[in-house]
mmCIF file of C-alpha atoms and ligand atoms in Angstrom:
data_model
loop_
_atom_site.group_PDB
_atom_site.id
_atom_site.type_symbol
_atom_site.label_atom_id
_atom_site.label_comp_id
_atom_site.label_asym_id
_atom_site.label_seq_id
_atom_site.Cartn_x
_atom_site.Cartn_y
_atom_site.Cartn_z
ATOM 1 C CA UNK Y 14 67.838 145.432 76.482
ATOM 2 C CA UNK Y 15 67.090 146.279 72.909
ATOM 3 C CA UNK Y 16 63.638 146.809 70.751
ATOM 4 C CA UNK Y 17 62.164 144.275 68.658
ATOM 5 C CA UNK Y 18 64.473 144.503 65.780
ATOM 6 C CA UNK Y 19 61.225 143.813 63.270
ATOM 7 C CA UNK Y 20 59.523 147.435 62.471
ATOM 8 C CA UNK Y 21 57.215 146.292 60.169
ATOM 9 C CA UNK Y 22 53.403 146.639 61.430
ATOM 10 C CA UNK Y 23 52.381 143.902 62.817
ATOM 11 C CA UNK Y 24 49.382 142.080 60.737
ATOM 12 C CA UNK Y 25 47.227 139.147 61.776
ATOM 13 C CA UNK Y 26 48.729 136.319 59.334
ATOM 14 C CA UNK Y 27 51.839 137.351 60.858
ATOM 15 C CA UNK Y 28 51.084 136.182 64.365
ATOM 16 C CA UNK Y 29 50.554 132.498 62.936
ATOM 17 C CA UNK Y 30 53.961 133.040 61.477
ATOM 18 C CA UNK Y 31 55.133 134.234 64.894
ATOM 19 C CA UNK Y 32 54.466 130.757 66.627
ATOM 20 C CA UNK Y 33 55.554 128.625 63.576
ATOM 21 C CA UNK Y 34 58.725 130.759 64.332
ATOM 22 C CA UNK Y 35 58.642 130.571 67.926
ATOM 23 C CA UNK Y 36 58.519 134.301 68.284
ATOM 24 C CA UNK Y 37 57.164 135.098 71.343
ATOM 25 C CA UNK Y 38 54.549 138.318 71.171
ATOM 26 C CA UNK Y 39 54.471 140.756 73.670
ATOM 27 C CA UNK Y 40 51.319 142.341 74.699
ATOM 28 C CA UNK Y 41 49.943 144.810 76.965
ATOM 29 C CA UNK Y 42 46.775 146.684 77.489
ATOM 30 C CA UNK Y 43 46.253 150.410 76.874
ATOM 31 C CA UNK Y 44 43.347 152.667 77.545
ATOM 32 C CA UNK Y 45 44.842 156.067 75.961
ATOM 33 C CA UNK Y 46 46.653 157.757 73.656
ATOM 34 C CA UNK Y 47 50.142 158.252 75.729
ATOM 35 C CA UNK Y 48 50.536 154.837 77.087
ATOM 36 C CA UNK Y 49 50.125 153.120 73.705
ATOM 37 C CA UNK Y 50 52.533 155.545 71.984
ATOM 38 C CA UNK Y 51 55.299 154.739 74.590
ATOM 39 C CA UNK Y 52 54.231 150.981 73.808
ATOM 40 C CA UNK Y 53 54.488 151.050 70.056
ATOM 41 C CA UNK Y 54 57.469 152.498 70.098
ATOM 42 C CA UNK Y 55 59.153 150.270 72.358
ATOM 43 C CA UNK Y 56 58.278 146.960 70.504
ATOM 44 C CA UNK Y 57 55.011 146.481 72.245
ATOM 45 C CA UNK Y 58 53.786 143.627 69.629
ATOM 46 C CA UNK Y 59 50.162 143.611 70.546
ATOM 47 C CA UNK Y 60 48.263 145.780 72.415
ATOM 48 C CA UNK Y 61 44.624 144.830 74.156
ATOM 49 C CA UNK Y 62 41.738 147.688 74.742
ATOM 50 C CA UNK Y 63 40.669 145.158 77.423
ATOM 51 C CA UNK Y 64 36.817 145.333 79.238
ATOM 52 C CA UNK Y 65 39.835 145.519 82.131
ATOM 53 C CA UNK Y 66 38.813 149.326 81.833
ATOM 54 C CA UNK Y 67 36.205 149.066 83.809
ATOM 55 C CA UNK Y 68 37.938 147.730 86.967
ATOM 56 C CA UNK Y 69 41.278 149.994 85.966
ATOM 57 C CA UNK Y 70 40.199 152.844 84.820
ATOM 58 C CA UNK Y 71 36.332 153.071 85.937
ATOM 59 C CA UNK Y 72 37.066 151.951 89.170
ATOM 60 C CA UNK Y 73 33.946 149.346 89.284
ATOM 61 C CA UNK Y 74 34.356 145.962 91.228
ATOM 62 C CA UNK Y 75 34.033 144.266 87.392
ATOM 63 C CA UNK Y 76 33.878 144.259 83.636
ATOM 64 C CA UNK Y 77 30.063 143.527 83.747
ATOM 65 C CA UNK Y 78 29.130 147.513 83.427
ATOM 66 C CA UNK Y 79 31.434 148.496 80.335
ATOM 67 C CA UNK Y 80 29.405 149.366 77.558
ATOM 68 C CA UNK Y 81 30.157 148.804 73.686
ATOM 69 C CA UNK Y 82 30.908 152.886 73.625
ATOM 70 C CA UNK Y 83 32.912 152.661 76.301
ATOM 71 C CA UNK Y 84 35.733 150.632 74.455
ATOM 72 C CA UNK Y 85 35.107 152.753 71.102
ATOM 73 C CA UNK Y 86 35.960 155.810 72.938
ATOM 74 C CA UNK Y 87 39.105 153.610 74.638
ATOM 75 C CA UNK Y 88 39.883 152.159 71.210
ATOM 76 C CA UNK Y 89 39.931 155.123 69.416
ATOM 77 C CA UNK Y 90 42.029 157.274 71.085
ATOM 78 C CA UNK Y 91 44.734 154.029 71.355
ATOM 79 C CA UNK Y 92 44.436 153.933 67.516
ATOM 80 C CA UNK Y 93 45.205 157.198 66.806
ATOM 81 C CA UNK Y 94 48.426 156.925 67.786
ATOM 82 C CA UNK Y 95 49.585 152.768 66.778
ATOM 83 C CA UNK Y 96 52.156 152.559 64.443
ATOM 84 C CA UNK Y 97 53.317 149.129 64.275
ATOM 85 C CA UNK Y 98 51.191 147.095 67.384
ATOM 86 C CA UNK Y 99 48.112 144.942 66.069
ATOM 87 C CA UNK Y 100 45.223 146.642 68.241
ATOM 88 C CA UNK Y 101 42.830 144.021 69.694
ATOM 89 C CA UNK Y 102 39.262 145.067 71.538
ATOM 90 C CA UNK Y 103 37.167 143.723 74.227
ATOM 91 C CA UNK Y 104 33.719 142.922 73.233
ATOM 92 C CA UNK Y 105 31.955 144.079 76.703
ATOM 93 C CA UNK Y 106 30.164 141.500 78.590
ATOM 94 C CA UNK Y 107 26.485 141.280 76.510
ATOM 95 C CA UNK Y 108 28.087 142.003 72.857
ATOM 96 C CA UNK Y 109 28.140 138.813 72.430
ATOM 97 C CA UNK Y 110 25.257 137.306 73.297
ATOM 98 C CA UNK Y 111 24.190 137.369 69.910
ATOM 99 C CA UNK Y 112 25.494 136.918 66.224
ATOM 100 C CA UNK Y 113 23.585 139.952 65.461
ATOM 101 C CA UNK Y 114 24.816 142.102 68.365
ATOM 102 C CA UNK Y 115 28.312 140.387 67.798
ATOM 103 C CA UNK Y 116 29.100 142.029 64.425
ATOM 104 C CA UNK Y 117 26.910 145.191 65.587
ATOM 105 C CA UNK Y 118 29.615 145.750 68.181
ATOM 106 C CA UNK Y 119 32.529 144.347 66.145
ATOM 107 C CA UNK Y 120 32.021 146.856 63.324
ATOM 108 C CA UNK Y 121 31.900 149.783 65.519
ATOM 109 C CA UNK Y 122 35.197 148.913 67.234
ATOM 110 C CA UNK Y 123 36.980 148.021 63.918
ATOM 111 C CA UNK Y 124 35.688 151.018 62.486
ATOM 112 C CA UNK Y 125 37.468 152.709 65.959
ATOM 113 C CA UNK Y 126 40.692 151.039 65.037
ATOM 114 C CA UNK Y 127 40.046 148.060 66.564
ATOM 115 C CA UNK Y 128 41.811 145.211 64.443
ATOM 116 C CA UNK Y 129 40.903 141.921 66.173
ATOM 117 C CA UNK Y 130 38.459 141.680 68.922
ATOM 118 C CA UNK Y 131 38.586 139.623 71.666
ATOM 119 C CA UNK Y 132 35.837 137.586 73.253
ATOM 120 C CA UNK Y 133 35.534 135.604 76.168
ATOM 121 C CA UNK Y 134 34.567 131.946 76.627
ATOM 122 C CA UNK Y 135 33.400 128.865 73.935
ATOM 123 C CA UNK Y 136 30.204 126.408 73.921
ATOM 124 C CA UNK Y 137 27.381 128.754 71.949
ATOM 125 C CA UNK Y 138 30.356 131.794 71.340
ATOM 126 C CA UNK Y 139 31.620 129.204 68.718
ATOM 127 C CA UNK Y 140 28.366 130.131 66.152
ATOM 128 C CA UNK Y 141 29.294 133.585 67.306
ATOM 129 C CA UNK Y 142 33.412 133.191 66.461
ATOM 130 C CA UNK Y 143 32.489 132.023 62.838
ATOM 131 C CA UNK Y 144 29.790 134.523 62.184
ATOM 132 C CA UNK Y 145 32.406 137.158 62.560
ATOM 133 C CA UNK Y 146 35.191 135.683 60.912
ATOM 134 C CA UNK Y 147 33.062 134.764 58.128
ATOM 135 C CA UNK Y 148 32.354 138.598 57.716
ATOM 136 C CA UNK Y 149 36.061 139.357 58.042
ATOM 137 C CA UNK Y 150 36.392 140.267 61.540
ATOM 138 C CA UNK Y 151 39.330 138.772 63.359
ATOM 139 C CA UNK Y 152 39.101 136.865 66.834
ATOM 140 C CA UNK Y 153 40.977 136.323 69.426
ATOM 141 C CA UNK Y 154 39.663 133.960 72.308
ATOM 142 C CA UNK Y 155 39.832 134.307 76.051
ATOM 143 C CA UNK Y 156 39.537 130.737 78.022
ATOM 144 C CA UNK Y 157 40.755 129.774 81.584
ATOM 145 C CA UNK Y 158 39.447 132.472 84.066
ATOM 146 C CA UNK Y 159 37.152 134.958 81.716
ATOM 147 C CA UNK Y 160 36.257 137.496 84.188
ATOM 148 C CA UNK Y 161 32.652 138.542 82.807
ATOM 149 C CA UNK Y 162 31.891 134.734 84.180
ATOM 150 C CA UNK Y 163 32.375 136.165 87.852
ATOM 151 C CA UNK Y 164 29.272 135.518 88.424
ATOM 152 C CA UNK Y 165 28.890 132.235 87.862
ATOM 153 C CA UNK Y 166 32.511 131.264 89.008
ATOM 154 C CA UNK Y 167 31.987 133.189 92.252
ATOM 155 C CA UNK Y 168 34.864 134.953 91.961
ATOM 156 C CA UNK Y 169 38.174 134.903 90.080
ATOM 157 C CA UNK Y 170 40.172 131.873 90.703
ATOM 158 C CA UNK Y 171 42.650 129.484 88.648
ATOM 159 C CA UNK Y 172 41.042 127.648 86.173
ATOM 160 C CA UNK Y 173 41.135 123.979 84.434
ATOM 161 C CA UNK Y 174 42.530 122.340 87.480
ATOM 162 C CA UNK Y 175 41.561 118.702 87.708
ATOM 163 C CA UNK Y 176 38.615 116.938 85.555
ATOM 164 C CA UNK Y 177 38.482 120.407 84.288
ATOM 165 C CA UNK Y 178 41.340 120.624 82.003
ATOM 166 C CA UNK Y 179 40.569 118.406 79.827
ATOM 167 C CA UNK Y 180 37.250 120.552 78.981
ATOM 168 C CA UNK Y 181 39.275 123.622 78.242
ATOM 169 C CA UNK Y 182 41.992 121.572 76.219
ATOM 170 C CA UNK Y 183 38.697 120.853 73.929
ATOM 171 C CA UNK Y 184 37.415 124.555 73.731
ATOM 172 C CA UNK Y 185 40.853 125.856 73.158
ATOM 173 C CA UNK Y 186 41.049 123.546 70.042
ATOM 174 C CA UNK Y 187 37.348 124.431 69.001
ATOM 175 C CA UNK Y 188 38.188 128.089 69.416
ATOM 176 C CA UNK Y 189 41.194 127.591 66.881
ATOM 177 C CA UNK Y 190 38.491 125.316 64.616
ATOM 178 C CA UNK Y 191 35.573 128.051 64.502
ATOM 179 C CA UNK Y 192 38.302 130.625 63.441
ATOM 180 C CA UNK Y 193 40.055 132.172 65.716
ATOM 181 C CA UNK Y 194 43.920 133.573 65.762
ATOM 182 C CA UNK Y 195 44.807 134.483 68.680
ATOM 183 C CA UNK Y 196 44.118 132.920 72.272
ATOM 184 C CA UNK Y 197 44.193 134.369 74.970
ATOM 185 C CA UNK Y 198 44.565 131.615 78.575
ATOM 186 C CA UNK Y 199 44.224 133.311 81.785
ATOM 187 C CA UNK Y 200 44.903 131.927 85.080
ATOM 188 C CA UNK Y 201 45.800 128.390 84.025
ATOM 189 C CA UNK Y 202 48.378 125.783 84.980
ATOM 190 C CA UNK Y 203 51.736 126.091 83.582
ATOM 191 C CA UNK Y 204 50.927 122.511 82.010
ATOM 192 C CA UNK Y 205 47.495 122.714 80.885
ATOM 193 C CA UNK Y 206 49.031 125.826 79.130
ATOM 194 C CA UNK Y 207 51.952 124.489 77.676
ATOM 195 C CA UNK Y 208 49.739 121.567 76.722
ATOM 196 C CA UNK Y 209 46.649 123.665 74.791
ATOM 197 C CA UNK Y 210 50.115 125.871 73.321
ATOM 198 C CA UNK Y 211 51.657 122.498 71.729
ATOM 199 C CA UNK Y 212 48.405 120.984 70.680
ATOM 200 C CA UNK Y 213 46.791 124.352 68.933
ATOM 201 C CA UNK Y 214 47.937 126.126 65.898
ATOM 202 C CA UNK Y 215 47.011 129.784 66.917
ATOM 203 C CA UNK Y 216 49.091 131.788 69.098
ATOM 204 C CA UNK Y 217 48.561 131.674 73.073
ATOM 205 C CA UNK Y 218 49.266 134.241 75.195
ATOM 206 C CA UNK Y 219 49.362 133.896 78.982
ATOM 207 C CA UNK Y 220 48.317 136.032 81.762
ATOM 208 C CA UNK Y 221 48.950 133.888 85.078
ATOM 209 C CA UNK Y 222 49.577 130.844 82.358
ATOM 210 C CA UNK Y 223 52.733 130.280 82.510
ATOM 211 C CA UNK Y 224 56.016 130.239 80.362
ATOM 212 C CA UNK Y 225 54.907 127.713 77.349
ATOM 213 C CA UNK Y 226 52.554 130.324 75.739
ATOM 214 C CA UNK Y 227 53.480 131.743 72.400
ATOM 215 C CA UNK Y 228 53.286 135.478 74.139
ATOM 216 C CA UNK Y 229 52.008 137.042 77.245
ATOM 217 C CA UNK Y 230 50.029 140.441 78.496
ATOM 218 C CA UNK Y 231 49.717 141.962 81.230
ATOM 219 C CA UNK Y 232 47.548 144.790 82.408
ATOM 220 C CA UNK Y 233 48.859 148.283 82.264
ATOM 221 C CA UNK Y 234 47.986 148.872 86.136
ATOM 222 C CA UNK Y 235 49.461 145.584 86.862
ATOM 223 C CA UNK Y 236 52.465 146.135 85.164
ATOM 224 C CA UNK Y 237 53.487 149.437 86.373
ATOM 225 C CA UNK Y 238 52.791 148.248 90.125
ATOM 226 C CA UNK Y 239 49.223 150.575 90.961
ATOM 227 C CA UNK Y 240 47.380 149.322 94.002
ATOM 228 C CA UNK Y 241 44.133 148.710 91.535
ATOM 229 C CA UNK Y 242 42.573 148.631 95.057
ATOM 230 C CA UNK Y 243 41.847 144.729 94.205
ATOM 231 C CA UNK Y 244 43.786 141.526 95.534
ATOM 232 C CA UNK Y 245 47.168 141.520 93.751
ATOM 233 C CA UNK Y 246 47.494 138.040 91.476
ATOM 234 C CA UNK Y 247 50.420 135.883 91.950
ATOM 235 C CA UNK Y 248 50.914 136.551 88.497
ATOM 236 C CA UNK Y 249 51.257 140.183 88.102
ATOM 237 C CA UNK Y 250 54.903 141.884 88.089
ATOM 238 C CA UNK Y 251 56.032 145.544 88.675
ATOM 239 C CA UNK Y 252 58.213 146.586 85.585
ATOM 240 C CA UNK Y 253 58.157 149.764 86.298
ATOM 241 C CA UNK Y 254 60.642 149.338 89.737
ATOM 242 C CA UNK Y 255 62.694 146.930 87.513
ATOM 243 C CA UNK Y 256 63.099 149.411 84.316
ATOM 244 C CA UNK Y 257 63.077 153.322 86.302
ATOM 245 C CA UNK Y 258 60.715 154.659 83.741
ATOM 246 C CA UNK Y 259 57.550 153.679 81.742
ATOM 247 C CA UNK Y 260 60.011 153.092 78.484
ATOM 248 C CA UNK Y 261 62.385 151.091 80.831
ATOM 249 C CA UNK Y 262 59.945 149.258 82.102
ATOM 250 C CA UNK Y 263 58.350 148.242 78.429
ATOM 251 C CA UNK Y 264 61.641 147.377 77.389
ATOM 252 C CA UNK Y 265 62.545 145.279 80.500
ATOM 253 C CA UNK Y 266 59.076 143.487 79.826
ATOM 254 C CA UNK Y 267 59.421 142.915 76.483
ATOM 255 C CA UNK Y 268 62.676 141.190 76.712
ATOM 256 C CA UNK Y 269 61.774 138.916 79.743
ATOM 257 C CA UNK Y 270 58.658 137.759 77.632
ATOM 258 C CA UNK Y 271 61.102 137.433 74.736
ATOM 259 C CA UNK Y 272 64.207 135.580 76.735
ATOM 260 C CA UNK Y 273 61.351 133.444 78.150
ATOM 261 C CA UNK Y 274 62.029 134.425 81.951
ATOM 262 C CA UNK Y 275 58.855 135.624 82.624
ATOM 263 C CA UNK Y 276 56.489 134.256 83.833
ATOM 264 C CA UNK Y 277 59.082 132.474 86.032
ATOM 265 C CA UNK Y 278 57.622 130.153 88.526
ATOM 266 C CA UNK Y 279 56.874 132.373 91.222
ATOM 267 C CA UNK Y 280 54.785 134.520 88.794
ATOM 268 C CA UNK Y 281 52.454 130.965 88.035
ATOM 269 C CA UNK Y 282 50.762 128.374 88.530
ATOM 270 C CA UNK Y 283 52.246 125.502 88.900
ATOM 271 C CA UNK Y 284 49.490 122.830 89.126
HETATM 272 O O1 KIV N 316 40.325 142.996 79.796
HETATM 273 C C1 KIV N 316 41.523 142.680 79.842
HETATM 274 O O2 KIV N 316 42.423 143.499 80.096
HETATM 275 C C2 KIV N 316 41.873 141.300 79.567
HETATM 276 C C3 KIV N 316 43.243 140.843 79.947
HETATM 277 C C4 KIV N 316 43.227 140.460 81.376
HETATM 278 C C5 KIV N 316 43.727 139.746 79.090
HETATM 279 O O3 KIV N 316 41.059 140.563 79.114
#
């Protein structure tokens, strides 16, 4: 197992040049200072202050209650510390229900640390995509299962199966159209991934989506094997028995992304 040979920091036109290279990124999510210096300095590419705070670190049933302040605070004590990983933020469920409250929210995470921010879903977050990147704020998109839609989808379940796919095969290319550079796909067929990966120009990166996408993530409770007290996804993997240590198991992640042996097909979705 070795680190990323590449030190440089990681900037955003760099990810494009990561997928024209086939480079696969490696991502995780962080909520504090310790965990994302262990993951910067063990070739963590990317790492995601994810609304996945409120579930993992909150303890609530779902992402619906995190606030804007919530994932400053979480953003800037990650930041402090970042080195070389591009640092992405959630937009909380509600910060984007507007332009207006789009860039209000944006601007306080970038000015946290926050490089990119992420937001969930397409249809009317398309206006809301360009109106940031207009004003200089990078994207990245979330499609597939977006878990502030548990409402609606009744719970969290594979997404784009069937007549479905086709929709999200659209949204992921209008997603990449309004501006976006980074795509997130969780909980998606291996195919439909590997499909929206080939036909897209911006990065994907999977979480229960397979082995086609350009990268993956995983959550940091997930990943080091914590009973988050929730059903465990077919997807998620415990690094830290594999590597013996939270460096071990960064660097036994990272190279399974990079090798391209994980996700292997019992950790996805095959149809
Ligand atoms: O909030 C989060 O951690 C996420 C990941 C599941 C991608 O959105």
């Amino acid at each position: 197992m070795s680190i990323h040979a590449d030190s440089k920091p990681w900037t955003v036109p760099a990810l494009a040049e990561a997928k024209r290279n086939g480079q696969k990124l490696v991502m995780l999510t962080a909520y504090d200072a310790g965990f994302a210096r262990s993951f910067d300095a063990n070739g963590v590419d990317l790492i995601l202050v994810g609304d996945s705070l409120g579930m993992v670190v909150q303890g609530h049933d779902s992402t619906l209650p995190v606030s804007v302040e919530d994932v400053v605070y979480h953003t800037r004590a990650v930041a402090s510390v970042l080195q070389r990983a591009l640092l992405v933020s959630d937009l909380p469920f509600g910060a984007d229900a507007t332009p207006e409250r789009a860039l209000e929210a944006s601007l306080q995470l970038l000015k946290a640390g926050a490089e990119m921010v992420k937001i969930e879903g397409a249809g009317f977050k398309l206006d809301i995509i360009r109106h940031l990147v207009e004003r200089e704020i990078p994207v990245c998109s979330h499609l597939g299962l977006t878990p502030q839609s548990v409402l609606r989808l009744g719970g969290y379940r594979v997404q784009g199966r069937g007549d479905a796919a086709q929709q999200l095969l659209d949204d992921a290319k209008a997603v990449a159209e309004a501006g976006a550079s980074l795509l997130v796909l969780e909980c998606v067929p291996t195919p439909l991934a590997g499909r929206v990966t080939a036909e897209t120009a911006i990065p994907t990166i999977g979480i229960g989506a397979g082995p086609e996408c350009d990268g993956q993530v995983l959550v940091l409770h997930d990943f080091l094997g914590l009973d988050s007290g929730h059903r465990r996804p077919k997807f998620v993997k415990d690094f830290l028995a594999e590597g013996g240590s939270v460096a071990g198991a960064v660097l036994a992640y990272a190279d399974a992304v990079r090798a391209g042996t994980f996700p292997d097909a019992e950790h996805a979705y095959a149809s």
